[in-house]
């Protein structure tokens, strides 16, 4: 092996080891017995996980995050599906601009989006209410849901639909029994990624929460400002585990290749 190649491999290995290092530190610190964050912990304990799972405040925030993420995932998948259906099955003026609009939340800092939504939702009276949080999360999740669905649609063989209709099947029946099953991987990918992104979102949500609606990530942020208790590390480790499990299931049963641009466009 050439010295240059060896050096490159060493650097790549160092980078790959460095990237998960903060997560490893947080997970290990969550097992500390002391009342403050310590790495490495002098003694191991599950007390902070027990506190998280028995504290009504944390469990309420967890429930709020779960419900919001579930509703957002469903709404975002439906909206992205309809948008992908329009851009792949219809030709209309401004189609390119429409797609850029759908993906535009990726182009702006979340803090700027949060300030803009704060002004908009204040005028609508939705600050600190579920409709405002749902609207903000849907806006943020649409780009991640639209991409796999539109790629799945571009890979769809339209001849299968035409064959079904040529045999006398009604369009609604073809859509339900042919199109939707073929698009299932893209829809499942959009659903799960929208759930993950909404469940973990904090930057924009921190601008919009109120006494009635406090999600788990924003509750963690507020707790860190008041205390350095390892319960935050325990909750963060729990969120990391949930995210990893969902991504592994997604890769195992659907695959992540739908985030790659389709090779053939229609």
PDB file of N, CA and C in Angstrom, residues 36-121:
ATOM      1  N   UNK A  36     -24.322  14.573  38.797  1.00  0.00           N
ATOM      2  CA  UNK A  36     -23.850  15.486  37.758  1.00  0.00           C
ATOM      3  C   UNK A  36     -23.202  14.657  36.648  1.00  0.00           C
ATOM      4  N   UNK A  37     -23.096  15.250  35.469  1.00  0.00           N
ATOM      5  CA  UNK A  37     -22.511  14.555  34.328  1.00  0.00           C
ATOM      6  C   UNK A  37     -21.041  14.288  34.575  1.00  0.00           C
ATOM      7  N   UNK A  38     -20.640  13.051  34.352  1.00  0.00           N
ATOM      8  CA  UNK A  38     -19.255  12.664  34.597  1.00  0.00           C
ATOM      9  C   UNK A  38     -18.838  11.608  33.581  1.00  0.00           C
ATOM     10  N   UNK A  39     -17.693  11.834  32.968  1.00  0.00           N
ATOM     11  CA  UNK A  39     -17.174  10.859  32.005  1.00  0.00           C
ATOM     12  C   UNK A  39     -15.675  10.677  32.231  1.00  0.00           C
ATOM     13  N   UNK A  40     -15.261   9.427  32.404  1.00  0.00           N
ATOM     14  CA  UNK A  40     -16.093   8.225  32.571  1.00  0.00           C
ATOM     15  C   UNK A  40     -16.697   8.190  33.968  1.00  0.00           C
ATOM     16  N   UNK A  41     -17.850   7.578  34.140  1.00  0.00           N
ATOM     17  CA  UNK A  41     -18.478   7.535  35.468  1.00  0.00           C
ATOM     18  C   UNK A  41     -17.682   6.647  36.423  1.00  0.00           C
ATOM     19  N   UNK A  42     -17.638   7.070  37.676  1.00  0.00           N
ATOM     20  CA  UNK A  42     -16.914   6.295  38.675  1.00  0.00           C
ATOM     21  C   UNK A  42     -17.683   5.048  39.093  1.00  0.00           C
ATOM     22  N   UNK A  43     -19.005   5.123  39.015  1.00  0.00           N
ATOM     23  CA  UNK A  43     -19.850   3.976  39.353  1.00  0.00           C
ATOM     24  C   UNK A  43     -21.057   3.985  38.421  1.00  0.00           C
ATOM     25  N   UNK A  44     -21.538   2.800  38.087  1.00  0.00           N
ATOM     26  CA  UNK A  44     -22.641   2.671  37.139  1.00  0.00           C
ATOM     27  C   UNK A  44     -23.967   2.524  37.866  1.00  0.00           C
ATOM     28  N   UNK A  45     -25.002   3.102  37.281  1.00  0.00           N
ATOM     29  CA  UNK A  45     -26.327   3.032  37.874  1.00  0.00           C
ATOM     30  C   UNK A  45     -27.383   3.310  36.808  1.00  0.00           C
ATOM     31  N   UNK A  46     -28.588   2.802  37.034  1.00  0.00           N
ATOM     32  CA  UNK A  46     -29.728   3.049  36.140  1.00  0.00           C
ATOM     33  C   UNK A  46     -30.700   4.063  36.746  1.00  0.00           C
ATOM     34  N   UNK A  47     -30.251   4.791  37.767  1.00  0.00           N
ATOM     35  CA  UNK A  47     -31.159   5.684  38.492  1.00  0.00           C
ATOM     36  C   UNK A  47     -31.751   6.758  37.604  1.00  0.00           C
ATOM     37  N   UNK A  48     -30.984   7.248  36.615  1.00  0.00           N
ATOM     38  CA  UNK A  48     -31.479   8.345  35.783  1.00  0.00           C
ATOM     39  C   UNK A  48     -32.481   7.860  34.751  1.00  0.00           C
ATOM     40  N   UNK A  49     -32.331   6.618  34.307  1.00  0.00           N
ATOM     41  CA  UNK A  49     -33.354   6.038  33.431  1.00  0.00           C
ATOM     42  C   UNK A  49     -34.645   5.803  34.223  1.00  0.00           C
ATOM     43  N   UNK A  50     -34.492   5.363  35.460  1.00  0.00           N
ATOM     44  CA  UNK A  50     -35.667   5.154  36.309  1.00  0.00           C
ATOM     45  C   UNK A  50     -36.376   6.479  36.586  1.00  0.00           C
ATOM     46  N   UNK A  51     -35.595   7.535  36.810  1.00  0.00           N
ATOM     47  CA  UNK A  51     -36.194   8.844  37.048  1.00  0.00           C
ATOM     48  C   UNK A  51     -36.952   9.330  35.824  1.00  0.00           C
ATOM     49  N   UNK A  52     -36.383   9.127  34.657  1.00  0.00           N
ATOM     50  CA  UNK A  52     -37.044   9.535  33.414  1.00  0.00           C
ATOM     51  C   UNK A  52     -38.362   8.794  33.228  1.00  0.00           C
ATOM     52  N   UNK A  53     -38.369   7.504  33.498  1.00  0.00           N
ATOM     53  CA  UNK A  53     -39.551   6.678  33.246  1.00  0.00           C
ATOM     54  C   UNK A  53     -40.604   6.777  34.341  1.00  0.00           C
ATOM     55  N   UNK A  54     -40.302   7.461  35.445  1.00  0.00           N
ATOM     56  CA  UNK A  54     -41.271   7.613  36.532  1.00  0.00           C
ATOM     57  C   UNK A  54     -41.670   9.063  36.769  1.00  0.00           C
ATOM     58  N   UNK A  55     -41.029   9.995  36.083  1.00  0.00           N
ATOM     59  CA  UNK A  55     -41.331  11.415  36.253  1.00  0.00           C
ATOM     60  C   UNK A  55     -42.470  11.798  35.311  1.00  0.00           C
ATOM     61  N   UNK A  56     -43.554  12.287  35.885  1.00  0.00           N
ATOM     62  CA  UNK A  56     -44.741  12.626  35.087  1.00  0.00           C
ATOM     63  C   UNK A  56     -44.454  13.746  34.083  1.00  0.00           C
ATOM     64  N   UNK A  57     -43.603  14.684  34.461  1.00  0.00           N
ATOM     65  CA  UNK A  57     -43.287  15.804  33.560  1.00  0.00           C
ATOM     66  C   UNK A  57     -42.592  15.307  32.301  1.00  0.00           C
ATOM     67  N   UNK A  58     -41.595  14.432  32.471  1.00  0.00           N
ATOM     68  CA  UNK A  58     -40.885  13.901  31.319  1.00  0.00           C
ATOM     69  C   UNK A  58     -41.792  13.018  30.472  1.00  0.00           C
ATOM     70  N   UNK A  59     -42.613  12.209  31.121  1.00  0.00           N
ATOM     71  CA  UNK A  59     -43.491  11.308  30.376  1.00  0.00           C
ATOM     72  C   UNK A  59     -44.550  12.081  29.597  1.00  0.00           C
ATOM     73  N   UNK A  60     -45.031  13.186  30.167  1.00  0.00           N
ATOM     74  CA  UNK A  60     -45.995  14.015  29.433  1.00  0.00           C
ATOM     75  C   UNK A  60     -45.352  14.629  28.201  1.00  0.00           C
ATOM     76  N   UNK A  61     -44.122  15.132  28.353  1.00  0.00           N
ATOM     77  CA  UNK A  61     -43.413  15.701  27.206  1.00  0.00           C
ATOM     78  C   UNK A  61     -43.146  14.635  26.157  1.00  0.00           C
ATOM     79  N   UNK A  62     -42.823  13.413  26.598  1.00  0.00           N
ATOM     80  CA  UNK A  62     -42.618  12.307  25.662  1.00  0.00           C
ATOM     81  C   UNK A  62     -43.898  11.989  24.901  1.00  0.00           C
ATOM     82  N   UNK A  63     -45.028  11.973  25.612  1.00  0.00           N
ATOM     83  CA  UNK A  63     -46.315  11.698  24.963  1.00  0.00           C
ATOM     84  C   UNK A  63     -46.661  12.774  23.949  1.00  0.00           C
ATOM     85  N   UNK A  64     -46.410  14.039  24.310  1.00  0.00           N
ATOM     86  CA  UNK A  64     -46.686  15.142  23.381  1.00  0.00           C
ATOM     87  C   UNK A  64     -45.836  14.998  22.117  1.00  0.00           C
ATOM     88  N   UNK A  65     -44.551  14.699  22.297  1.00  0.00           N
ATOM     89  CA  UNK A  65     -43.666  14.538  21.143  1.00  0.00           C
ATOM     90  C   UNK A  65     -44.112  13.380  20.263  1.00  0.00           C
ATOM     91  N   UNK A  66     -44.529  12.286  20.882  1.00  0.00           N
ATOM     92  CA  UNK A  66     -44.960  11.123  20.106  1.00  0.00           C
ATOM     93  C   UNK A  66     -46.222  11.434  19.298  1.00  0.00           C
ATOM     94  N   UNK A  67     -47.200  12.058  19.947  1.00  0.00           N
ATOM     95  CA  UNK A  67     -48.453  12.374  19.244  1.00  0.00           C
ATOM     96  C   UNK A  67     -48.201  13.370  18.113  1.00  0.00           C
ATOM     97  N   UNK A  68     -47.427  14.420  18.397  1.00  0.00           N
ATOM     98  CA  UNK A  68     -47.124  15.417  17.373  1.00  0.00           C
ATOM     99  C   UNK A  68     -46.385  14.782  16.206  1.00  0.00           C
ATOM    100  N   UNK A  69     -45.374  13.955  16.504  1.00  0.00           N
ATOM    101  CA  UNK A  69     -44.593  13.323  15.446  1.00  0.00           C
ATOM    102  C   UNK A  69     -45.450  12.381  14.611  1.00  0.00           C
ATOM    103  N   UNK A  70     -46.356  11.662  15.256  1.00  0.00           N
ATOM    104  CA  UNK A  70     -47.217  10.733  14.517  1.00  0.00           C
ATOM    105  C   UNK A  70     -48.158  11.479  13.576  1.00  0.00           C
ATOM    106  N   UNK A  71     -48.798  12.527  14.088  1.00  0.00           N
ATOM    107  CA  UNK A  71     -49.713  13.315  13.246  1.00  0.00           C
ATOM    108  C   UNK A  71     -48.949  13.996  12.119  1.00  0.00           C
ATOM    109  N   UNK A  72     -47.789  14.556  12.440  1.00  0.00           N
ATOM    110  CA  UNK A  72     -46.977  15.222  11.419  1.00  0.00           C
ATOM    111  C   UNK A  72     -46.533  14.236  10.351  1.00  0.00           C
ATOM    112  N   UNK A  73     -46.143  13.027  10.750  1.00  0.00           N
ATOM    113  CA  UNK A  73     -45.706  12.022   9.782  1.00  0.00           C
ATOM    114  C   UNK A  73     -46.824  11.682   8.806  1.00  0.00           C
ATOM    115  N   UNK A  74     -48.029  11.522   9.324  1.00  0.00           N
ATOM    116  CA  UNK A  74     -49.163  11.185   8.452  1.00  0.00           C
ATOM    117  C   UNK A  74     -49.493  12.352   7.515  1.00  0.00           C
ATOM    118  N   UNK A  75     -49.605  13.565   8.075  1.00  0.00           N
ATOM    119  CA  UNK A  75     -49.926  14.733   7.255  1.00  0.00           C
ATOM    120  C   UNK A  75     -48.858  14.990   6.195  1.00  0.00           C
ATOM    121  N   UNK A  76     -47.594  14.896   6.604  1.00  0.00           N
ATOM    122  CA  UNK A  76     -46.500  15.183   5.682  1.00  0.00           C
ATOM    123  C   UNK A  76     -46.460  14.157   4.555  1.00  0.00           C
ATOM    124  N   UNK A  77     -46.687  12.900   4.885  1.00  0.00           N
ATOM    125  CA  UNK A  77     -46.669  11.856   3.854  1.00  0.00           C
ATOM    126  C   UNK A  77     -47.800  12.062   2.856  1.00  0.00           C
ATOM    127  N   UNK A  78     -48.973  12.411   3.344  1.00  0.00           N
ATOM    128  CA  UNK A  78     -50.112  12.657   2.438  1.00  0.00           C
ATOM    129  C   UNK A  78     -49.840  13.869   1.547  1.00  0.00           C
ATOM    130  N   UNK A  79     -49.366  14.962   2.138  1.00  0.00           N
ATOM    131  CA  UNK A  79     -49.077  16.180   1.359  1.00  0.00           C
ATOM    132  C   UNK A  79     -47.979  15.912   0.334  1.00  0.00           C
ATOM    133  N   UNK A  80     -46.929  15.234   0.750  1.00  0.00           N
ATOM    134  CA  UNK A  80     -45.813  14.948  -0.157  1.00  0.00           C
ATOM    135  C   UNK A  80     -46.247  13.999  -1.271  1.00  0.00           C
ATOM    136  N   UNK A  81     -47.115  13.059  -0.935  1.00  0.00           N
ATOM    137  CA  UNK A  81     -47.618  12.139  -1.953  1.00  0.00           C
ATOM    138  C   UNK A  81     -48.421  12.887  -3.019  1.00  0.00           C
ATOM    139  N   UNK A  82     -49.300  13.783  -2.585  1.00  0.00           N
ATOM    140  CA  UNK A  82     -50.094  14.548  -3.543  1.00  0.00           C
ATOM    141  C   UNK A  82     -49.203  15.458  -4.386  1.00  0.00           C
ATOM    142  N   UNK A  83     -48.196  16.062  -3.752  1.00  0.00           N
ATOM    143  CA  UNK A  83     -47.278  16.927  -4.493  1.00  0.00           C
ATOM    144  C   UNK A  83     -46.467  16.120  -5.505  1.00  0.00           C
ATOM    145  N   UNK A  84     -45.987  14.941  -5.101  1.00  0.00           N
ATOM    146  CA  UNK A  84     -45.223  14.089  -6.017  1.00  0.00           C
ATOM    147  C   UNK A  84     -46.102  13.583  -7.150  1.00  0.00           C
ATOM    148  N   UNK A  85     -47.359  13.302  -6.849  1.00  0.00           N
ATOM    149  CA  UNK A  85     -48.294  12.867  -7.886  1.00  0.00           C
ATOM    150  C   UNK A  85     -48.490  13.970  -8.919  1.00  0.00           C
ATOM    151  N   UNK A  86     -48.568  15.211  -8.465  1.00  0.00           N
ATOM    152  CA  UNK A  86     -48.761  16.337  -9.388  1.00  0.00           C
ATOM    153  C   UNK A  86     -47.520  16.562 -10.248  1.00  0.00           C
ATOM    154  N   UNK A  87     -46.325  16.482  -9.658  1.00  0.00           N
ATOM    155  CA  UNK A  87     -45.103  16.798 -10.408  1.00  0.00           C
ATOM    156  C   UNK A  87     -44.681  15.678 -11.351  1.00  0.00           C
ATOM    157  N   UNK A  88     -45.100  14.444 -11.082  1.00  0.00           N
ATOM    158  CA  UNK A  88     -44.701  13.329 -11.947  1.00  0.00           C
ATOM    159  C   UNK A  88     -45.771  12.950 -12.968  1.00  0.00           C
ATOM    160  N   UNK A  89     -47.021  13.273 -12.703  1.00  0.00           N
ATOM    161  CA  UNK A  89     -48.101  12.874 -13.615  1.00  0.00           C
ATOM    162  C   UNK A  89     -48.691  14.041 -14.391  1.00  0.00           C
ATOM    163  N   UNK A  90     -48.317  15.249 -14.044  1.00  0.00           N
ATOM    164  CA  UNK A  90     -48.870  16.421 -14.729  1.00  0.00           C
ATOM    165  C   UNK A  90     -47.745  17.341 -15.165  1.00  0.00           C
ATOM    166  N   UNK A  91     -47.936  17.966 -16.305  1.00  0.00           N
ATOM    167  CA  UNK A  91     -47.006  18.994 -16.777  1.00  0.00           C
ATOM    168  C   UNK A  91     -47.699  20.345 -16.657  1.00  0.00           C
ATOM    169  N   UNK A  92     -47.094  21.237 -15.898  1.00  0.00           N
ATOM    170  CA  UNK A  92     -47.699  22.549 -15.693  1.00  0.00           C
ATOM    171  C   UNK A  92     -46.595  23.584 -15.560  1.00  0.00           C
ATOM    172  N   UNK A  93     -46.942  24.817 -15.847  1.00  0.00           N
ATOM    173  CA  UNK A  93     -45.976  25.909 -15.768  1.00  0.00           C
ATOM    174  C   UNK A  93     -45.545  26.118 -14.318  1.00  0.00           C
ATOM    175  N   UNK A  94     -44.248  26.257 -14.145  1.00  0.00           N
ATOM    176  CA  UNK A  94     -43.730  26.487 -12.798  1.00  0.00           C
ATOM    177  C   UNK A  94     -43.512  25.233 -11.997  1.00  0.00           C
ATOM    178  N   UNK A  95     -43.436  24.083 -12.671  1.00  0.00           N
ATOM    179  CA  UNK A  95     -43.238  22.832 -11.932  1.00  0.00           C
ATOM    180  C   UNK A  95     -41.899  22.831 -11.203  1.00  0.00           C
ATOM    181  N   UNK A  96     -40.861  23.357 -11.873  1.00  0.00           N
ATOM    182  CA  UNK A  96     -39.556  23.426 -11.232  1.00  0.00           C
ATOM    183  C   UNK A  96     -39.567  24.328 -10.010  1.00  0.00           C
ATOM    184  N   UNK A  97     -40.235  25.468 -10.138  1.00  0.00           N
ATOM    185  CA  UNK A  97     -40.332  26.395  -9.001  1.00  0.00           C
ATOM    186  C   UNK A  97     -41.124  25.774  -7.858  1.00  0.00           C
ATOM    187  N   UNK A  98     -42.127  24.978  -8.211  1.00  0.00           N
ATOM    188  CA  UNK A  98     -42.935  24.303  -7.186  1.00  0.00           C
ATOM    189  C   UNK A  98     -42.089  23.311  -6.392  1.00  0.00           C
ATOM    190  N   UNK A  99     -41.228  22.562  -7.083  1.00  0.00           N
ATOM    191  CA  UNK A  99     -40.355  21.616  -6.396  1.00  0.00           C
ATOM    192  C   UNK A  99     -39.331  22.340  -5.523  1.00  0.00           C
ATOM    193  N   UNK A 100     -38.815  23.452  -6.017  1.00  0.00           N
ATOM    194  CA  UNK A 100     -37.875  24.237  -5.207  1.00  0.00           C
ATOM    195  C   UNK A 100     -38.565  24.752  -3.938  1.00  0.00           C
ATOM    196  N   UNK A 101     -39.819  25.140  -4.074  1.00  0.00           N
ATOM    197  CA  UNK A 101     -40.578  25.610  -2.911  1.00  0.00           C
ATOM    198  C   UNK A 101     -40.736  24.501  -1.884  1.00  0.00           C
ATOM    199  N   UNK A 102     -41.004  23.291  -2.350  1.00  0.00           N
ATOM    200  CA  UNK A 102     -41.161  22.159  -1.433  1.00  0.00           C
ATOM    201  C   UNK A 102     -39.861  21.861  -0.681  1.00  0.00           C
ATOM    202  N   UNK A 103     -38.729  22.031  -1.372  1.00  0.00           N
ATOM    203  CA  UNK A 103     -37.431  21.715  -0.775  1.00  0.00           C
ATOM    204  C   UNK A 103     -36.787  22.915  -0.088  1.00  0.00           C
ATOM    205  N   UNK A 104     -37.424  24.081  -0.152  1.00  0.00           N
ATOM    206  CA  UNK A 104     -36.819  25.309   0.361  1.00  0.00           C
ATOM    207  C   UNK A 104     -36.498  25.282   1.855  1.00  0.00           C
ATOM    208  N   UNK A 105     -37.236  24.549   2.713  1.00  0.00           N
ATOM    209  CA  UNK A 105     -36.833  24.509   4.130  1.00  0.00           C
ATOM    210  C   UNK A 105     -35.420  23.987   4.350  1.00  0.00           C
ATOM    211  N   UNK A 106     -34.868  23.266   3.382  1.00  0.00           N
ATOM    212  CA  UNK A 106     -33.492  22.792   3.499  1.00  0.00           C
ATOM    213  C   UNK A 106     -32.481  23.907   3.249  1.00  0.00           C
ATOM    214  N   UNK A 107     -32.923  24.992   2.621  1.00  0.00           N
ATOM    215  CA  UNK A 107     -32.004  26.050   2.218  1.00  0.00           C
ATOM    216  C   UNK A 107     -31.829  27.131   3.276  1.00  0.00           C
ATOM    217  N   UNK A 108     -32.728  27.191   4.249  1.00  0.00           N
ATOM    218  CA  UNK A 108     -32.706  28.263   5.232  1.00  0.00           C
ATOM    219  C   UNK A 108     -32.342  27.725   6.609  1.00  0.00           C
ATOM    220  N   UNK A 109     -31.623  28.520   7.415  1.00  0.00           N
ATOM    221  CA  UNK A 109     -31.340  28.104   8.797  1.00  0.00           C
ATOM    222  C   UNK A 109     -32.639  27.927   9.580  1.00  0.00           C
ATOM    223  N   UNK A 110     -32.670  26.935  10.446  1.00  0.00           N
ATOM    224  CA  UNK A 110     -33.888  26.687  11.221  1.00  0.00           C
ATOM    225  C   UNK A 110     -34.224  27.858  12.141  1.00  0.00           C
ATOM    226  N   UNK A 111     -33.204  28.564  12.609  1.00  0.00           N
ATOM    227  CA  UNK A 111     -33.474  29.721  13.464  1.00  0.00           C
ATOM    228  C   UNK A 111     -34.240  30.791  12.688  1.00  0.00           C
ATOM    229  N   UNK A 112     -33.870  30.996  11.419  1.00  0.00           N
ATOM    230  CA  UNK A 112     -34.581  31.978  10.590  1.00  0.00           C
ATOM    231  C   UNK A 112     -36.016  31.520  10.333  1.00  0.00           C
ATOM    232  N   UNK A 113     -36.193  30.231  10.094  1.00  0.00           N
ATOM    233  CA  UNK A 113     -37.546  29.697   9.897  1.00  0.00           C
ATOM    234  C   UNK A 113     -38.368  29.872  11.168  1.00  0.00           C
ATOM    235  N   UNK A 114     -37.727  29.658  12.318  1.00  0.00           N
ATOM    236  CA  UNK A 114     -38.431  29.816  13.586  1.00  0.00           C
ATOM    237  C   UNK A 114     -38.909  31.241  13.803  1.00  0.00           C
ATOM    238  N   UNK A 115     -38.067  32.215  13.490  1.00  0.00           N
ATOM    239  CA  UNK A 115     -38.457  33.623  13.646  1.00  0.00           C
ATOM    240  C   UNK A 115     -39.600  33.965  12.695  1.00  0.00           C
ATOM    241  N   UNK A 116     -39.508  33.483  11.450  1.00  0.00           N
ATOM    242  CA  UNK A 116     -40.562  33.768  10.473  1.00  0.00           C
ATOM    243  C   UNK A 116     -41.895  33.152  10.908  1.00  0.00           C
ATOM    244  N   UNK A 117     -41.846  31.900  11.378  1.00  0.00           N
ATOM    245  CA  UNK A 117     -43.075  31.241  11.821  1.00  0.00           C
ATOM    246  C   UNK A 117     -43.618  31.880  13.091  1.00  0.00           C
ATOM    247  N   UNK A 118     -42.726  32.389  13.939  1.00  0.00           N
ATOM    248  CA  UNK A 118     -43.180  33.073  15.151  1.00  0.00           C
ATOM    249  C   UNK A 118     -44.038  34.281  14.792  1.00  0.00           C
ATOM    250  N   UNK A 119     -43.600  35.048  13.798  1.00  0.00           N
ATOM    251  CA  UNK A 119     -44.381  36.213  13.378  1.00  0.00           C
ATOM    252  C   UNK A 119     -45.709  35.800  12.757  1.00  0.00           C
ATOM    253  N   UNK A 120     -45.660  34.777  11.901  1.00  0.00           N
ATOM    254  CA  UNK A 120     -46.874  34.326  11.223  1.00  0.00           C
ATOM    255  C   UNK A 120     -47.884  33.740  12.199  1.00  0.00           C
ATOM    256  N   UNK A 121     -47.421  32.844  13.057  1.00  0.00           N
ATOM    257  CA  UNK A 121     -48.340  32.158  13.958  1.00  0.00           C
ATOM    258  C   UNK A 121     -48.836  33.066  15.071  1.00  0.00           C
TER     259      UNK A 121
END
